[in-house]
PDB file of C-alpha atoms in Angstrom:
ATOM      1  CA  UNK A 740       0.000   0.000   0.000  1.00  0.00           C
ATOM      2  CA  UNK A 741       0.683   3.169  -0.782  1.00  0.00           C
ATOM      3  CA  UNK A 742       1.500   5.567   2.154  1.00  0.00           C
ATOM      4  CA  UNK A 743       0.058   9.131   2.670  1.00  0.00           C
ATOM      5  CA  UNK A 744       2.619  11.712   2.952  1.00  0.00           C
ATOM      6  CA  UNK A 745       2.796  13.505   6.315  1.00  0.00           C
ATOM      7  CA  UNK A 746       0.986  16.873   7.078  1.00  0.00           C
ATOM      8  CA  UNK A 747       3.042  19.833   6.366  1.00  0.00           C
ATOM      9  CA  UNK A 748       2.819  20.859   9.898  1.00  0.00           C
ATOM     10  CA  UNK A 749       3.822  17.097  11.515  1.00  0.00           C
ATOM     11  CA  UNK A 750       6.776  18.246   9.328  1.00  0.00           C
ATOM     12  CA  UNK A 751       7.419  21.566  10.597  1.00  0.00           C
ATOM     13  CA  UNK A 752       7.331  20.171  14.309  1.00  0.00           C
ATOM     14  CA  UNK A 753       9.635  17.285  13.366  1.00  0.00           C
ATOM     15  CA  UNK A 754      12.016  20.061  12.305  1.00  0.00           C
ATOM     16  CA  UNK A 755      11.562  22.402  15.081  1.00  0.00           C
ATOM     17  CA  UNK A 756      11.747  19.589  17.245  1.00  0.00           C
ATOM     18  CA  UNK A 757      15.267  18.401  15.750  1.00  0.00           C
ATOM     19  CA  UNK A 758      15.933  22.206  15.728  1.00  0.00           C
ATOM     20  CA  UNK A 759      15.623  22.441  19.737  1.00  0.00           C
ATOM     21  CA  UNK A 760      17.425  19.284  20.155  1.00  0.00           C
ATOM     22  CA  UNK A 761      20.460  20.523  18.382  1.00  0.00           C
ATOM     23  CA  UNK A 762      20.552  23.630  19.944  1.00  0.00           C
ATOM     24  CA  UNK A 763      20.799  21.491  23.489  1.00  0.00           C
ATOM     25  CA  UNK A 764      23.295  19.743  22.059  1.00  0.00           C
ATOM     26  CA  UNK A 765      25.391  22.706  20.804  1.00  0.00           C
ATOM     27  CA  UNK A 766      24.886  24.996  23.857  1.00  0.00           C
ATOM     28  CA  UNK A 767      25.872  21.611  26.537  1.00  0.00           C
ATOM     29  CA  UNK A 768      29.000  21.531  24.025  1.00  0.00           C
ATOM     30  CA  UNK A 769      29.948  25.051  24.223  1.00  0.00           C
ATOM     31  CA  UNK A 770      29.559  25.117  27.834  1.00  0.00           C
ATOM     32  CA  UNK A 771      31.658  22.710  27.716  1.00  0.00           C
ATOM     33  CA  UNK A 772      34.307  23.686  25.619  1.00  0.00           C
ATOM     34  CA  UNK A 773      34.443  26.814  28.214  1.00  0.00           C
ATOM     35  CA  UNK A 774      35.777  24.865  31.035  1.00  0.00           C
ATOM     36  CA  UNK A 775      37.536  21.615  29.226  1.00  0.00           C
ATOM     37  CA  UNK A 776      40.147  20.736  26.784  1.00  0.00           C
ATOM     38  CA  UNK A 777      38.238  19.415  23.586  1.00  0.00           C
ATOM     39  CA  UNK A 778      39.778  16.494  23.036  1.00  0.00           C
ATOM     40  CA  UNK A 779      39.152  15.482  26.687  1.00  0.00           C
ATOM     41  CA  UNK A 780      35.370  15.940  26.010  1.00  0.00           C
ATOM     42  CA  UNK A 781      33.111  13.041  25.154  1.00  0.00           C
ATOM     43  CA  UNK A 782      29.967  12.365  23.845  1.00  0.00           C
ATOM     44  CA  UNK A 783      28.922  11.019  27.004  1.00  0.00           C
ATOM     45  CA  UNK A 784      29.728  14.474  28.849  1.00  0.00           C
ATOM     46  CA  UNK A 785      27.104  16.049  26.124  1.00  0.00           C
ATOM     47  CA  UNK A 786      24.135  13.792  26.377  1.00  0.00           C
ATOM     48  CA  UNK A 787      24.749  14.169  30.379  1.00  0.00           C
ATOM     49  CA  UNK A 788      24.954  17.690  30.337  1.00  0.00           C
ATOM     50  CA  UNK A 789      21.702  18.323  28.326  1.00  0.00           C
ATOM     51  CA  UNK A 790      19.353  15.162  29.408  1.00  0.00           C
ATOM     52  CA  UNK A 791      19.495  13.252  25.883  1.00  0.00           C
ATOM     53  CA  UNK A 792      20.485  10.028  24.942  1.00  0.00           C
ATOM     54  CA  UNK A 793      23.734   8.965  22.657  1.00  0.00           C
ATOM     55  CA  UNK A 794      21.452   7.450  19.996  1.00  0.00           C
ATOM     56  CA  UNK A 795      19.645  11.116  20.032  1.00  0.00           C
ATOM     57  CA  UNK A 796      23.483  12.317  19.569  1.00  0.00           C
ATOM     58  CA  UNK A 797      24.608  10.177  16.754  1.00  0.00           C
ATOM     59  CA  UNK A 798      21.611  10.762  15.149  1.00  0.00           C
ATOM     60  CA  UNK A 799      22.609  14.541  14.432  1.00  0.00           C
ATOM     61  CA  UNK A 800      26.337  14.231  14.644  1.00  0.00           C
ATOM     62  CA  UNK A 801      28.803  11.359  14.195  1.00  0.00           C
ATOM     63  CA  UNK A 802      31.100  12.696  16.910  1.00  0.00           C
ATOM     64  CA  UNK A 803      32.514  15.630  19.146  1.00  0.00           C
ATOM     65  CA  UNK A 804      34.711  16.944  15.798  1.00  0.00           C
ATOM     66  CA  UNK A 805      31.401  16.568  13.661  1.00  0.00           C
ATOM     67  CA  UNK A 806      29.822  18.644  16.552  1.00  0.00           C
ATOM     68  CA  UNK A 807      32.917  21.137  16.296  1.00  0.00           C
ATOM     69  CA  UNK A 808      32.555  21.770  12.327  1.00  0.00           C
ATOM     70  CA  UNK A 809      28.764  22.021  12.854  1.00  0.00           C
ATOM     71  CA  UNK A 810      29.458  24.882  15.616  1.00  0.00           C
ATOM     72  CA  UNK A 811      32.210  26.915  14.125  1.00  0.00           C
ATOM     73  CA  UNK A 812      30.223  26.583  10.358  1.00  0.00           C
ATOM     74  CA  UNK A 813      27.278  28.582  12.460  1.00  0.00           C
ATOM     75  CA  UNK A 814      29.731  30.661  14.042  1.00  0.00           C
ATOM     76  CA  UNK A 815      30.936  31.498  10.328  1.00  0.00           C
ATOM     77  CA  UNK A 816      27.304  31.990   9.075  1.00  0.00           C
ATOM     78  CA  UNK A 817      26.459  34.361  12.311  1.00  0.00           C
ATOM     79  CA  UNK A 818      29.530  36.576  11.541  1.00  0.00           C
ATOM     80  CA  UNK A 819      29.035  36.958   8.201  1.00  0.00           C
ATOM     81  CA  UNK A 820      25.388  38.135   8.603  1.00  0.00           C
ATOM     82  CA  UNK A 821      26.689  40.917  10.991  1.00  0.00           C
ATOM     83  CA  UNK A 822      25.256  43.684   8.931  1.00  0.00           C
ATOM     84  CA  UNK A 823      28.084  46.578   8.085  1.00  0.00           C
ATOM     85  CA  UNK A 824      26.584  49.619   6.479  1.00  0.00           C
ATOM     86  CA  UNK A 825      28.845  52.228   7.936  1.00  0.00           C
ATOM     87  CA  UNK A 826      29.746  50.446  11.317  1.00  0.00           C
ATOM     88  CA  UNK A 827      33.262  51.121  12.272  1.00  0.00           C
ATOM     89  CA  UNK A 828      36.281  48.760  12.069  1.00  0.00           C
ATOM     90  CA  UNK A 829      36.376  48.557  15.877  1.00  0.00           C
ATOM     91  CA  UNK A 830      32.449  47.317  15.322  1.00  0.00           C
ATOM     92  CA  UNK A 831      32.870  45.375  12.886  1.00  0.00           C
ATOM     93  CA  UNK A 832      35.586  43.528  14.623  1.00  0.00           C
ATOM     94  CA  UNK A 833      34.156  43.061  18.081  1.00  0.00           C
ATOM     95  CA  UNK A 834      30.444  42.141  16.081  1.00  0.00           C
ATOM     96  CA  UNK A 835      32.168  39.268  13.961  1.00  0.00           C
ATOM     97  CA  UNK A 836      34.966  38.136  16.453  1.00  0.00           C
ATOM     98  CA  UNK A 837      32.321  38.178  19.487  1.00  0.00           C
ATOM     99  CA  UNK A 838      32.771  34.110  19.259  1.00  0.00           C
ATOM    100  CA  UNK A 839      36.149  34.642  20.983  1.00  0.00           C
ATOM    101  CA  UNK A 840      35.283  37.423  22.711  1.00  0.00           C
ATOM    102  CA  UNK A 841      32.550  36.170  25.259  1.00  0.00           C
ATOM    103  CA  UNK A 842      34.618  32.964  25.505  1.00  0.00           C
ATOM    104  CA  UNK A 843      38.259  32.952  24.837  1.00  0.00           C
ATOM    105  CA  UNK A 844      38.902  30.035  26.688  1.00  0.00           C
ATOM    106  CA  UNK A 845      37.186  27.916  23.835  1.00  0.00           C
ATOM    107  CA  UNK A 846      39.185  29.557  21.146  1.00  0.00           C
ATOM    108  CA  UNK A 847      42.205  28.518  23.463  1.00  0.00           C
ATOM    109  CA  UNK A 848      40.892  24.986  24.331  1.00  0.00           C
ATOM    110  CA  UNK A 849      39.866  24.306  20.063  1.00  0.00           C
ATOM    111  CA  UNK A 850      43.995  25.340  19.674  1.00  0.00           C
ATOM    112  CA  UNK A 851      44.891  23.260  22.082  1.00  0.00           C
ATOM    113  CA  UNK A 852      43.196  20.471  20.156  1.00  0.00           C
ATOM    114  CA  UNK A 853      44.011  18.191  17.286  1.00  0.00           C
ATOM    115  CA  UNK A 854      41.245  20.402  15.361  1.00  0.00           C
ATOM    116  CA  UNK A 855      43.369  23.498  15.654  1.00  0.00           C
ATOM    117  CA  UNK A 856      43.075  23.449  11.963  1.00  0.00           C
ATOM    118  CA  UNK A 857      39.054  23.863  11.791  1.00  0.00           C
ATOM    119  CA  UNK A 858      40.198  27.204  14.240  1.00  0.00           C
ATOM    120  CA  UNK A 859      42.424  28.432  11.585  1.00  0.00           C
ATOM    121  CA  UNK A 860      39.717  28.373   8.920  1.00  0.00           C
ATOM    122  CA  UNK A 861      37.431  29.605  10.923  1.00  0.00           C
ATOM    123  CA  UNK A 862      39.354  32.823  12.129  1.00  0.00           C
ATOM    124  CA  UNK A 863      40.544  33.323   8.363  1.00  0.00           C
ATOM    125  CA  UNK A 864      37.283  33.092   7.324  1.00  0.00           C
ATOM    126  CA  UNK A 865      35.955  36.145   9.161  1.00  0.00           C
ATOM    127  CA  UNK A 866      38.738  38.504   9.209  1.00  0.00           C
ATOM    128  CA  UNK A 867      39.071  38.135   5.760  1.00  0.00           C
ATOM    129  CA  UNK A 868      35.852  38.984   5.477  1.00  0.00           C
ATOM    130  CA  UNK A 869      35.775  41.703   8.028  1.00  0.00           C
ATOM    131  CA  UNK A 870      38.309  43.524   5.463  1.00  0.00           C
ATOM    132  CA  UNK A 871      37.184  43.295   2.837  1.00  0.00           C
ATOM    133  CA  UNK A 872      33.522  44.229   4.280  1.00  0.00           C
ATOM    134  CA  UNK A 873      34.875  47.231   5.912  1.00  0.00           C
ATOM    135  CA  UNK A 874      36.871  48.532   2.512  1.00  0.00           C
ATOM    136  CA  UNK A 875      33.791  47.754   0.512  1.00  0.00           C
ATOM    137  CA  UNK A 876      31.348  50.001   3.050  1.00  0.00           C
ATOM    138  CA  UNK A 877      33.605  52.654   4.005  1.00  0.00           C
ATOM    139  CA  UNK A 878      36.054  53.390   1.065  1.00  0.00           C
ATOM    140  CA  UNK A 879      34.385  53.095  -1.701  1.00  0.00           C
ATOM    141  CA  UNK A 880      35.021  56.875  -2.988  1.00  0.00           C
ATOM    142  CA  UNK A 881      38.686  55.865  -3.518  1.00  0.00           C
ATOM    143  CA  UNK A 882      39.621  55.009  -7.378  1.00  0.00           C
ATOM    144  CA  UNK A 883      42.238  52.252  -5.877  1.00  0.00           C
ATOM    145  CA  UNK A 884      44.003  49.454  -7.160  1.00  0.00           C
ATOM    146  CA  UNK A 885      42.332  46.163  -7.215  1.00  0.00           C
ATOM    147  CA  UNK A 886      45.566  44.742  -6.446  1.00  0.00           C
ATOM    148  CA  UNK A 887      46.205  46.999  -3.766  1.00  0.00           C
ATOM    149  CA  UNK A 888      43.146  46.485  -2.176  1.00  0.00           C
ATOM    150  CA  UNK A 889      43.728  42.465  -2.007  1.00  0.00           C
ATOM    151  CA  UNK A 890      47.309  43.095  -1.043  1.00  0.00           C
ATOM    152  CA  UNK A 891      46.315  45.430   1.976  1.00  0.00           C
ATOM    153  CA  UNK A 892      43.298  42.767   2.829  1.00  0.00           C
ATOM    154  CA  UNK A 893      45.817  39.871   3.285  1.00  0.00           C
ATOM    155  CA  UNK A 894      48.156  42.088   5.363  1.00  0.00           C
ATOM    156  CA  UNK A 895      45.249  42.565   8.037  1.00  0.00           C
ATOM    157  CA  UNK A 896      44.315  39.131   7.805  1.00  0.00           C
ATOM    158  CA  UNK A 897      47.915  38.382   8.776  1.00  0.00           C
ATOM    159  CA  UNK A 898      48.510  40.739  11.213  1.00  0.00           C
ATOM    160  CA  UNK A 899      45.497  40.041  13.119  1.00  0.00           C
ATOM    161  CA  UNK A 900      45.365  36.190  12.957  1.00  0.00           C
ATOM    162  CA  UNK A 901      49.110  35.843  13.792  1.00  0.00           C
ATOM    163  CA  UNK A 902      47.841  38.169  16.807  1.00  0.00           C
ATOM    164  CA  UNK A 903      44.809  36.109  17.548  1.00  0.00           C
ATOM    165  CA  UNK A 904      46.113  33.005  17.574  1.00  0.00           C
ATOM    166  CA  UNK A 905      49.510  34.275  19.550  1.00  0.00           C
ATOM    167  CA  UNK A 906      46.817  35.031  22.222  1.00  0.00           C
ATOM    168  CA  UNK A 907      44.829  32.367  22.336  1.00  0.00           C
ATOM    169  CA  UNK A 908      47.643  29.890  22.061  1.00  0.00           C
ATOM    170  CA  UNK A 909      50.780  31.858  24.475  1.00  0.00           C
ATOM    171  CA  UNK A 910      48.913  34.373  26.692  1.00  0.00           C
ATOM    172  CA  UNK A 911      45.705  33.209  28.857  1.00  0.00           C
ATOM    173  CA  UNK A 912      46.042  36.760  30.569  1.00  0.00           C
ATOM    174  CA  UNK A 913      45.074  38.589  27.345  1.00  0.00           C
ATOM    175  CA  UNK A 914      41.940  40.612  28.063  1.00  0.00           C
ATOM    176  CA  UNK A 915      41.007  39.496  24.492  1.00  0.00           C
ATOM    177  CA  UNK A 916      38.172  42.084  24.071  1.00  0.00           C
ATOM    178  CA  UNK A 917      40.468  45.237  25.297  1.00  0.00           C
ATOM    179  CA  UNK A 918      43.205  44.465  23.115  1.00  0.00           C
ATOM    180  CA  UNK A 919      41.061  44.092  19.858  1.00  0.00           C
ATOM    181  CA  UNK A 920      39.600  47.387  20.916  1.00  0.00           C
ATOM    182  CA  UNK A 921      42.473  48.733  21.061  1.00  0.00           C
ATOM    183  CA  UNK A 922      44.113  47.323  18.074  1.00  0.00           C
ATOM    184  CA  UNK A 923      40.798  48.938  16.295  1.00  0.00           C
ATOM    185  CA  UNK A 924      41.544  52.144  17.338  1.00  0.00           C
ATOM    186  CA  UNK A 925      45.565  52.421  16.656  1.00  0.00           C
ATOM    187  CA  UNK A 926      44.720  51.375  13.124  1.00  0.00           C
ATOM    188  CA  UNK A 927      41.658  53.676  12.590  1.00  0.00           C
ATOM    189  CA  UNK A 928      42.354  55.177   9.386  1.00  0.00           C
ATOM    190  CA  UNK A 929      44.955  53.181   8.519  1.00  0.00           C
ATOM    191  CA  UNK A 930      43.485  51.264   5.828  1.00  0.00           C
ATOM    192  CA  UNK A 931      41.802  53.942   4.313  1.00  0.00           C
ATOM    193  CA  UNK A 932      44.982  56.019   4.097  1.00  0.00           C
ATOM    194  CA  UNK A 933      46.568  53.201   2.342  1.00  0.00           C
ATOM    195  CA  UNK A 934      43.888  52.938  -0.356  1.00  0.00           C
ATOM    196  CA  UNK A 935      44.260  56.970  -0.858  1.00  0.00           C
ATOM    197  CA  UNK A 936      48.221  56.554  -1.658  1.00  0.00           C
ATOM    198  CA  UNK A 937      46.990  53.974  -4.117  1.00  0.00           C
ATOM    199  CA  UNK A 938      44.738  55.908  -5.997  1.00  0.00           C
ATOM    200  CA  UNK A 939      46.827  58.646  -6.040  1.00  0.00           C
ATOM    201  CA  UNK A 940      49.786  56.298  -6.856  1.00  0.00           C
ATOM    202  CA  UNK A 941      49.044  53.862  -9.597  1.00  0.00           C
ATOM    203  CA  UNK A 942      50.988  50.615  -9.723  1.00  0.00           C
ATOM    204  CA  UNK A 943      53.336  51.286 -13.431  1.00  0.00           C
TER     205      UNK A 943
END
């Protein structure tokens, strides 16, 4: 026999109801990743932490580095929605890097881990495009140099993840959120004044 397909609304809930159980899982996993090294966590601490089952796990992830990619993906997604129109670079950093910000001890303990790698991607990710975001709002008068403007992108991108992850990695007494405040507001103007030499200065 033939059967009837479901309701459109049984299939809402079973969505919203897979939704909710994901977002136990994720927030039990960031709470833990606060206070313990990641690869010291275990599914077991998860499903203990939020009140589910291991089968309910595996059903949505196929470990704790399946539950990592899933988590730092959304992280990814959530900073590149961060709307820009006009926000400043101190902003715009602090909007896209608040990840790290509320918790650095999980950037720390994800670096500590054999996923540092997923880390990497996920903080080049962002800060690449936090600079190119903030050229692309804010200095957009300027007739520049395309390759200028890539060149000066990937020096940011450097500068700040070899400072991010020098922090995270070498120096748990980093008040992470002061000194990307004030690494906002040394380079102020910076970027902008080194799109106006290249407009006025045209590669040959």
């Amino acid at each position: 026999c033939r059967c009837s397909p479901k309701p459109r609304g049984t299939e809402r809930r079973v969505r919203m109801k897979q939704q909710i159980t994901k977002r136990a899982i994720t927030e039990s996993f960031r709470a833990l990743l606060a206070v313990k090294p990641l690869d010291k966590i275990t599914v077991r601490d998860i499903v203990e932490d939020c009140g589910l089952t291991r089968n309910t796990f595996y059903y949505h992830y196929e470990d704790v580095y399946d539950l990592l990619s899933d988590v730092l993906e959304s992280e990814i997604e959530r900073a590149l929605s961060v709307p820009a129109g006009g926000a400043s670079w101190e902003t715009m950093l602090l909007d896209m890097l608040s990840f790290l910000i509320d918790s650095p001890q999980i950037g720390r303990h994800i670096f500590q881990s054999k996923c540092q790698d997923a880390m990497r991607v996920y903080l080049s990710k962002v800060i690449s495009e936090l600079s190119d975001r903030y050229i692309e709002q804010n200095v957009r008068d300027l007739d520049y140099s395309q390759q200028d403007r890539k060149l000066i992108c990937d020096i940011c991108c450097h500068a700040l993840y070899g400072l991010l992850e020098e922090w995270l990695t070498g120096r748990s007494d980093v008040a992470l959120e002061a000194e990307l405040r004030r690494v906002a507001q040394l380079f102020e103007g910076t970027v902008r004044h080194a799109l106006e030499f290249s407009a006025a200065h045209p590669r040959t």
